[in-house]
Amino acid sequence: MSFILKQPSVLPGFALTLGFTLFYLGVIVLIPLSGLFVKTSTLPWEQFWGITTTPRAIASYQLTFGASFVGAIINGLFGSIIAWVLVRYQFPGRSAIDALVDLPFALPTAVSGITLAAIYSSNGWIGRFLEPLGIKVAFTPLGILVALTFIGLPFVVRTVQPVLQDLDKEVEEAAATLGANRWQTFRAVIVPELWPALLTGIAMAFARSVGEYGSVIFIAGNMPLKSEITPLLIMTKLEQYDYAGATALGVVMLVVSFVLALAINLLQWWSSTRHMNQ
Amino acid sequence: MTILSKMFIALGAWLIAAHPLVVHAGDITLLNASYDPTRELYQEFNAAFVKYWQKEKGQAVVIKQSHGGSGKQARAVVDGLDADIVTLALAYDVDAIAKARLLPANWQTRLPHNSSPYTSTIVFLVRKGNPKAIRDWDDLVKPGVAIIPANPKTSGAARWAYLSAWGYALKKSDNEEAKAKDFIGKFYANVSVFDTGARGATTTFVERGIGDVLVGWENEAYLALKEFGAGKFEIVTPSISILAEPTVSLVDHVAKRKGTEVVAQAYLQYLYSDEGQELAAKHFYRPRSEAASAKYGSQFAKLNLFTIDEVFGGWQKAHQMHFADGGIFDEIYKLNK
Amino acid sequence: MNAVTIIADKDLQWKESLTTESVFVRRSLIAAAFLYLTLFLFIPLAAVFAEALKGGILAYVGSFLNEDALAAIRLTLLVASVVVPLNALFGVAAAWVIAKFDFVGKQILITLIDMPLAVSPVISGLIYVLLFGLQGWFGPWLADHDIKILFALPGIVLATIFVTVPFVVRELIPLMQSQGREEEEAAITLGASGWQMFTRVTLPNIKWSLLYGVILCNARAMGEFGAVSVVSGHIRGLTNTMPLHVEILYNEYNAVSAFAVASLLTLLAVVTLAVKAIVERKAHFPTIVADPISNVQTGSIR
């Protein structure tokens, strides 16, 4: 297998580990995923187009991508604040909060789902205060937004935080010495540094939200055209024995995920080359 | 370290030795794939049948349950879930299994009463004092009434509810389909949450306090009253509703392979026995046998019931016309937008 | 205190004042962070335990001490005990080949490893139904040979492996890349066998990251819902994992038990995070990213 090696190496185990890696990925990831495409390719193009562009499907894309996007933006804002506060300020409970930020990532999605539904429903801890204001969260598109914001929380914090930590304070000092006030320094010095990491974090939160299922179904109203996300529509199709429909929608989701993954990789490449040029 | 490793070994032993996948290999195990609201019924019925079979044949049998939306369960069986028995919400779902050749097409003739040992109907559950003054189907389409049915695309109860509303509208308008369509359109315009299963809808209405009327199984409504106290909710029985016939069948393909045909058939037949009928009635399903009907008759409200065959010409036709992709249900949803 | 230090202190204070915000801004930012975290983190966390303990401690304990709950816990542990070692082994092998060698198609390999992170869990389950379902590619053959994959342990294990493939490898690659090849190359040149090199040089270098990857993988393996829900068949006491058991209890009007089992899973998540914090301190690497996507990328370019 040495022909694919770009440089000869004295280190052992290349063939063994590469072989095992390829075999494992092939069995676990590649074959199953290609199954999805093969299954879809049995559909004529018109039918595929028809299934994936019904008003119900389009409404579900709008909701899934729309809510994921808004959730990611909210997390972009508050995630940056949290990262800033965690890196720059000292306050009681800082390290505990630092550890807990990852909770939405470590918590099983079903647990997040029933918990959020319990809190934000009209007799729940938070829902009961929102209800008199005329705000209904659980079982509305707003509930989906809450769930997607929850699961996206760690991503922006965790991408912005290390960049903030590495940020050289001397540049800020220099800016201040040159007469810039704090706001100007922030805009001209800090924001450009954070920007790539922030975008990466937002994109990652977005990508994670788009595919989310477990936590959303408990809190969404699941109304076709109104509060039905695409993963639920796939599940619904499955339950109607409509495999063609389920796989067609699955392929749409998969292609979007792939494009997102690619976008994230590009963003990170951009971010790290910027970093290296400094 | 030795304590730690001992703990690991003990844990491993527990995982492997005590796991039911391994342990029950020698016993006769039946799997009953059922729909959502039957959990409580079959929990009790299974225990009764195990006792009966032990006494009758001296054989120990373990019965496993799987619950979910009726359509989902049928799909799982079609995909290879090893269910010996299916007890589903509607005949259409069993037909789907027949289409996959896991059981014969004439399955419905194999047991009495269209293979439906108990029936139910669609009623309304409202909040205490009936604040929106719901009396009959017409009250559900009034503006400002929030109704909770499940999603007819996935839930059996929701399909029965849909057909029930359609049947009512047809009868009221002397079989004018356009008027029925108009009625059903208004009906679904009032929906506030669409759960995928009947149980989910009940949870939404009862525990989360959403909506004014739950439109669903009669048995589920009674169960909700029992679980949450009669003081919180009231059952409203409409003037007319559908005779919902949940159906049961042996999954021949699976039972043959597992060699469980005899006991599985006995299990289904036991549903028609005195004890089976009593248990069904106890869990608020309308029993078929006269004895149980007489004993429990007073707990069910009297109303006019029509069957799916009378009004719709059977499940296949009803499905084609209403629930298939591009059917009337889809049409309504486009209109509402 | 002599004059020099006073001047130095003043200098420091002056510098400090240049690069920090006014008290008002600082407090508002901290307050905003706290408010957001309260809404989305603290309240949900507290709610799980509050709901679980609503019925008293006896009802809480009773939620675990029944056959179905124990079976669900057992199945979840069993699945994790198969999935985690396999993914750890894969993680070490894949990280070794990616971090220490330059070969054609490396980026494609990395993207492939990432795929499960980007795929919706529902699809992760669906693909196994398409493969192993009775109507799927291998279904009929498997049925003829009486091999159960779907709606049985192997299906649940496969779906869980798929979902958790990236976690260990994603933790290891950036670390192994930043450590370079010199130490291993030296060991080999000095005559160590491949295995000796691995156990004496590589493994001690990566043990903390490996541990964190394993813990993260374990938490996700025990908590997976969507994918497992598609392939499980929901047979009580047989193929119900803990997250599925939570859903079932929830649907049985048994909110207290549902939250009790959920609290167990939450505890697991909190322990995972605590161990992570400790591991990070031990390994002296700064808080990196929760999601490992960025690790590889920044790492691979480093």
Coordinates of N, CA, C and O in Angstrom, one line a residue, chain B residues 19-110:
Chain B
H19 N -28.9 -10.7 30.6 CA -29.6 -10.0 29.5 C -30.7 -10.9 28.9 O -30.5 -12.0 28.6
P20 N -31.9 -10.3 28.8 CA -33.1 -11.1 28.3 C -32.8 -11.7 26.9 O -33.4 -12.7 26.6
L21 N -32.0 -11.1 26.1 CA -31.8 -11.6 24.8 C -31.2 -13.0 24.9 O -31.3 -13.8 24.0
V22 N -30.4 -13.2 26.0 CA -29.7 -14.5 26.1 C -30.6 -15.5 26.9 O -30.8 -16.6 26.5
V23 N -31.2 -14.9 28.0 CA -31.8 -15.8 29.0 C -33.0 -16.6 28.4 O -33.2 -17.8 28.6
H24 N -33.9 -15.8 27.7 CA -35.2 -16.4 27.4 C -35.1 -17.3 26.1 O -36.2 -17.7 25.6
A25 N -33.9 -17.6 25.7 CA -33.8 -18.4 24.4 C -34.6 -19.7 24.5 O -35.2 -20.1 23.5
G26 N -34.7 -20.3 25.7 CA -35.3 -21.6 25.8 C -36.8 -21.6 25.9 O -37.5 -22.5 25.5
D27 N -37.3 -20.5 26.5 CA -38.8 -20.3 26.7 C -39.5 -20.1 25.5 O -39.0 -19.7 24.4
I28 N -40.8 -20.3 25.5 CA -41.7 -19.8 24.4 C -41.9 -18.3 24.6 O -42.5 -17.9 25.7
T29 N -41.6 -17.6 23.7 CA -41.8 -16.1 23.8 C -42.7 -15.6 22.7 O -42.4 -15.9 21.5
L30 N -43.7 -14.9 23.0 CA -44.6 -14.3 22.0 C -44.3 -12.8 22.0 O -44.0 -12.2 23.1
L31 N -44.3 -12.2 20.8 CA -44.2 -10.8 20.8 C -45.5 -10.2 20.2 O -45.9 -10.6 19.1
N32 N -46.2 -9.4 20.9 CA -47.4 -8.7 20.5 C -47.1 -7.3 20.1 O -46.7 -6.5 20.9
A33 N -47.2 -7.0 18.8 CA -46.9 -5.6 18.3 C -48.3 -4.9 18.3 O -49.1 -5.3 17.5
S34 N -48.4 -3.9 19.1 CA -49.7 -3.3 19.3 C -49.6 -1.8 19.1 O -48.6 -1.2 19.0
Y35 N -50.8 -1.1 19.1 CA -50.8 0.4 18.9 C -50.7 1.0 20.3 O -50.7 0.3 21.3
D36 N -50.8 2.3 20.3 CA -50.5 3.1 21.5 C -51.4 2.8 22.7 O -50.9 2.5 23.8
P37 N -52.7 3.0 22.6 CA -53.5 3.1 23.8 C -53.8 1.7 24.5 O -54.5 1.7 25.5
T38 N -53.2 0.6 23.9 CA -53.6 -0.7 24.5 C -52.6 -1.1 25.5 O -52.7 -2.3 26.0
R39 N -51.7 -0.3 25.9 CA -50.7 -0.7 26.9 C -51.3 -1.3 28.1 O -50.9 -2.4 28.6
E40 N -52.2 -0.6 28.7 CA -52.8 -1.0 30.0 C -53.6 -2.3 29.8 O -53.5 -3.2 30.6
L41 N -54.3 -2.4 28.7 CA -55.1 -3.6 28.5 C -54.2 -4.8 28.3 O -54.5 -5.8 29.0
Y42 N -53.2 -4.7 27.5 CA -52.4 -5.9 27.3 C -51.5 -6.3 28.4 O -51.2 -7.5 28.6
Q43 N -51.2 -5.3 29.2 CA -50.4 -5.6 30.4 C -51.2 -6.6 31.3 O -50.7 -7.6 31.8
E44 N -52.5 -6.3 31.4 CA -53.3 -7.2 32.3 C -53.7 -8.5 31.5 O -53.7 -9.6 32.1
F45 N -54.0 -8.3 30.3 CA -54.4 -9.5 29.5 C -53.3 -10.5 29.4 O -53.5 -11.7 29.5
N46 N -52.1 -10.0 29.2 CA -50.9 -11.0 29.0 C -50.8 -11.8 30.3 O -50.5 -13.0 30.2
A47 N -50.9 -11.2 31.4 CA -50.7 -11.9 32.7 C -51.8 -12.9 32.8 O -51.6 -14.1 33.2
A48 N -53.0 -12.6 32.4 CA -54.2 -13.5 32.5 C -53.9 -14.7 31.5 O -54.2 -15.9 31.9
F49 N -53.4 -14.4 30.3 CA -53.2 -15.5 29.4 C -52.1 -16.4 29.8 O -52.2 -17.6 29.7
V50 N -51.0 -15.9 30.4 CA -49.9 -16.7 30.8 C -50.4 -17.7 31.9 O -50.1 -18.9 31.9
K51 N -51.3 -17.2 32.8 CA -51.8 -18.0 33.8 C -52.7 -19.1 33.2 O -52.6 -20.3 33.5
Y52 N -53.5 -18.7 32.3 CA -54.4 -19.6 31.6 C -53.7 -20.7 30.9 O -54.0 -21.9 31.0
W53 N -52.6 -20.3 30.2 CA -51.9 -21.3 29.3 C -51.1 -22.3 30.2 O -51.0 -23.4 29.9
Q54 N -50.6 -21.8 31.3 CA -49.9 -22.6 32.3 C -50.8 -23.7 32.8 O -50.5 -24.8 32.9
K55 N -52.0 -23.2 33.2 CA -53.0 -24.2 33.7 C -53.5 -25.2 32.7 O -53.6 -26.4 32.9
E56 N -53.7 -24.7 31.5 CA -54.3 -25.5 30.4 C -53.3 -26.5 29.9 O -53.6 -27.7 29.7
K57 N -52.1 -26.0 29.5 CA -51.1 -26.8 28.8 C -49.9 -27.1 29.7 O -49.0 -27.8 29.2
G58 N -49.8 -26.5 30.8 CA -48.6 -26.7 31.6 C -47.3 -26.1 31.0 O -46.2 -26.6 31.3
Q59 N -47.5 -25.1 30.2 CA -46.3 -24.6 29.5 C -46.1 -23.1 29.8 O -47.1 -22.3 29.9
A60 N -44.9 -22.8 30.1 CA -44.6 -21.4 30.5 C -44.4 -20.6 29.2 O -43.7 -21.0 28.3
V61 N -45.1 -19.4 29.1 CA -44.9 -18.6 28.0 C -44.7 -17.2 28.4 O -45.2 -16.7 29.4
V62 N -43.7 -16.5 27.8 CA -43.4 -15.1 28.1 C -43.9 -14.3 27.0 O -43.7 -14.6 25.8
I63 N -44.7 -13.2 27.3 CA -45.2 -12.3 26.3 C -44.6 -11.0 26.4 O -44.6 -10.3 27.4
K64 N -44.0 -10.6 25.2 CA -43.3 -9.3 25.2 C -44.3 -8.3 24.4 O -45.0 -8.8 23.5
Q65 N -44.2 -7.1 24.8 CA -45.0 -6.1 24.1 C -44.2 -5.0 23.4 O -43.1 -4.6 23.9
S66 N -44.7 -4.6 22.3 CA -44.1 -3.4 21.7 C -45.3 -2.5 21.3 O -46.3 -2.9 20.7
H67 N -45.2 -1.2 21.7 CA -46.2 -0.3 21.4 C -45.7 0.9 20.6 O -44.6 1.3 20.7
G68 N -46.6 1.5 19.8 CA -46.2 2.6 19.0 C -47.4 3.0 18.1 O -48.5 2.3 18.2
G69 N -47.2 4.0 17.3 CA -48.3 4.3 16.4 C -48.6 3.1 15.5 O -47.7 2.3 15.2
S70 N -49.9 2.9 15.2 CA -50.3 1.7 14.5 C -49.6 1.5 13.2 O -49.1 0.4 12.9
G71 N -49.4 2.6 12.4 CA -48.7 2.5 11.1 C -47.3 2.2 11.3 O -46.7 1.4 10.6
K72 N -46.7 2.8 12.3 CA -45.3 2.5 12.6 C -45.0 1.1 13.0 O -44.0 0.5 12.6
Q73 N -46.0 0.5 13.8 CA -45.8 -0.9 14.2 C -45.9 -1.8 13.0 O -45.2 -2.8 12.9
A74 N -46.9 -1.5 12.1 CA -47.0 -2.3 10.9 C -45.8 -2.3 10.1 O -45.3 -3.3 9.6
R75 N -45.2 -1.1 10.0 CA -44.0 -0.9 9.2 C -42.8 -1.8 9.8 O -42.1 -2.5 9.1
A76 N -42.8 -1.7 11.1 CA -41.7 -2.5 11.8 C -41.9 -4.0 11.5 O -40.9 -4.7 11.2
V77 N -43.1 -4.5 11.5 CA -43.3 -5.9 11.2 C -42.9 -6.2 9.8 O -42.3 -7.2 9.5
V78 N -43.3 -5.3 8.9 CA -43.0 -5.5 7.5 C -41.5 -5.5 7.3 O -40.9 -6.3 6.5
D79 N -40.8 -4.7 8.1 CA -39.3 -4.7 8.0 C -38.6 -5.8 8.8 O -37.4 -5.8 8.8
G80 N -39.4 -6.6 9.4 CA -38.8 -7.8 10.1 C -38.8 -7.8 11.6 O -38.1 -8.6 12.2
L81 N -39.7 -7.0 12.2 CA -39.9 -7.1 13.7 C -40.5 -8.5 13.9 O -41.6 -8.8 13.3
D82 N -40.0 -9.3 14.8 CA -40.4 -10.6 15.0 C -41.7 -10.8 15.8 O -41.8 -11.5 16.8
A83 N -42.8 -10.1 15.4 CA -44.0 -10.1 16.1 C -44.8 -11.4 15.7 O -45.0 -11.6 14.5
D84 N -45.2 -12.2 16.6 CA -46.1 -13.4 16.3 C -47.5 -12.9 16.1 O -48.3 -13.5 15.3
I85 N -47.8 -11.8 16.8 CA -49.2 -11.3 16.8 C -49.2 -9.8 16.6 O -48.3 -9.1 17.1
V86 N -50.1 -9.3 15.8 CA -50.3 -7.9 15.7 C -51.7 -7.6 16.2 O -52.7 -8.3 15.9
T87 N -51.8 -6.6 17.0 CA -53.1 -6.1 17.5 C -53.2 -4.6 17.2 O -52.7 -3.8 18.0
L88 N -53.6 -4.2 16.0 CA -53.5 -2.9 15.5 C -54.8 -2.1 15.5 O -55.8 -2.6 15.7
A89 N -54.7 -0.8 15.2 CA -55.8 0.1 15.4 C -56.8 -0.1 14.2 O -58.0 0.2 14.4
L90 N -56.3 -0.5 13.1 CA -57.2 -0.5 12.0 C -56.7 -1.6 11.0 O -55.6 -2.0 10.9
A91 N -57.7 -2.1 10.2 CA -57.5 -3.2 9.3 C -56.5 -2.8 8.2 O -55.7 -3.7 7.7
Y92 N -56.4 -1.6 7.8 CA -55.6 -1.1 6.7 C -54.1 -1.5 7.1 O -53.3 -1.8 6.2
D93 N -53.7 -1.3 8.3 CA -52.3 -1.5 8.7 C -52.0 -3.0 8.7 O -50.9 -3.4 8.3
V94 N -53.0 -3.9 9.0 CA -52.7 -5.3 8.9 C -52.7 -5.7 7.4 O -51.9 -6.6 7.0
D95 N -53.5 -5.1 6.6 CA -53.5 -5.3 5.2 C -52.0 -5.0 4.6 O -51.6 -5.7 3.7
A96 N -51.4 -4.0 5.2 CA -50.1 -3.6 4.7 C -49.1 -4.8 5.0 O -48.2 -5.1 4.2
I97 N -49.3 -5.4 6.1 CA -48.4 -6.6 6.4 C -48.8 -7.8 5.5 O -47.9 -8.5 5.0
A98 N -50.1 -7.9 5.2 CA -50.5 -9.0 4.2 C -49.9 -8.7 2.9 O -49.4 -9.7 2.2
K99 N -49.8 -7.4 2.5 CA -49.2 -7.1 1.2 C -47.7 -7.5 1.1 O -47.2 -7.9 0.1
A100 N -47.0 -7.5 2.2 CA -45.7 -8.0 2.3 C -45.6 -9.5 2.4 O -44.5 -10.0 2.6
R101 N -46.7 -10.2 2.3 CA -46.8 -11.6 2.3 C -46.4 -12.3 3.6 O -45.9 -13.4 3.6
L102 N -46.6 -11.5 4.7 CA -46.2 -12.1 6.0 C -47.4 -12.8 6.6 O -47.3 -13.6 7.6
L103 N -48.6 -12.5 6.1 CA -49.8 -13.2 6.5 C -50.8 -13.2 5.3 O -50.7 -12.4 4.4
P104 N -51.7 -14.2 5.3 CA -52.6 -14.3 4.1 C -53.5 -13.1 3.9 O -53.9 -12.5 4.9
A105 N -54.0 -12.9 2.7 CA -54.8 -11.7 2.4 C -56.2 -11.9 3.1 O -56.8 -10.9 3.3
N106 N -56.6 -13.1 3.3 CA -58.0 -13.3 3.9 C -57.9 -13.3 5.4 O -58.8 -13.8 6.1
W107 N -56.9 -12.7 6.0 CA -56.7 -12.7 7.4 C -58.0 -12.3 8.2 O -58.2 -12.8 9.3
Q108 N -58.7 -11.4 7.7 CA -59.8 -10.8 8.5 C -61.0 -11.8 8.7 O -61.8 -11.6 9.6
T109 N -61.0 -12.9 7.8 CA -62.1 -13.8 8.0 C -61.7 -15.0 8.9 O -62.5 -15.8 9.2
R110 N -60.5 -14.9 9.5 CA -60.0 -16.1 10.3 C -60.6 -16.1 11.7 O -60.6 -17.1 12.4

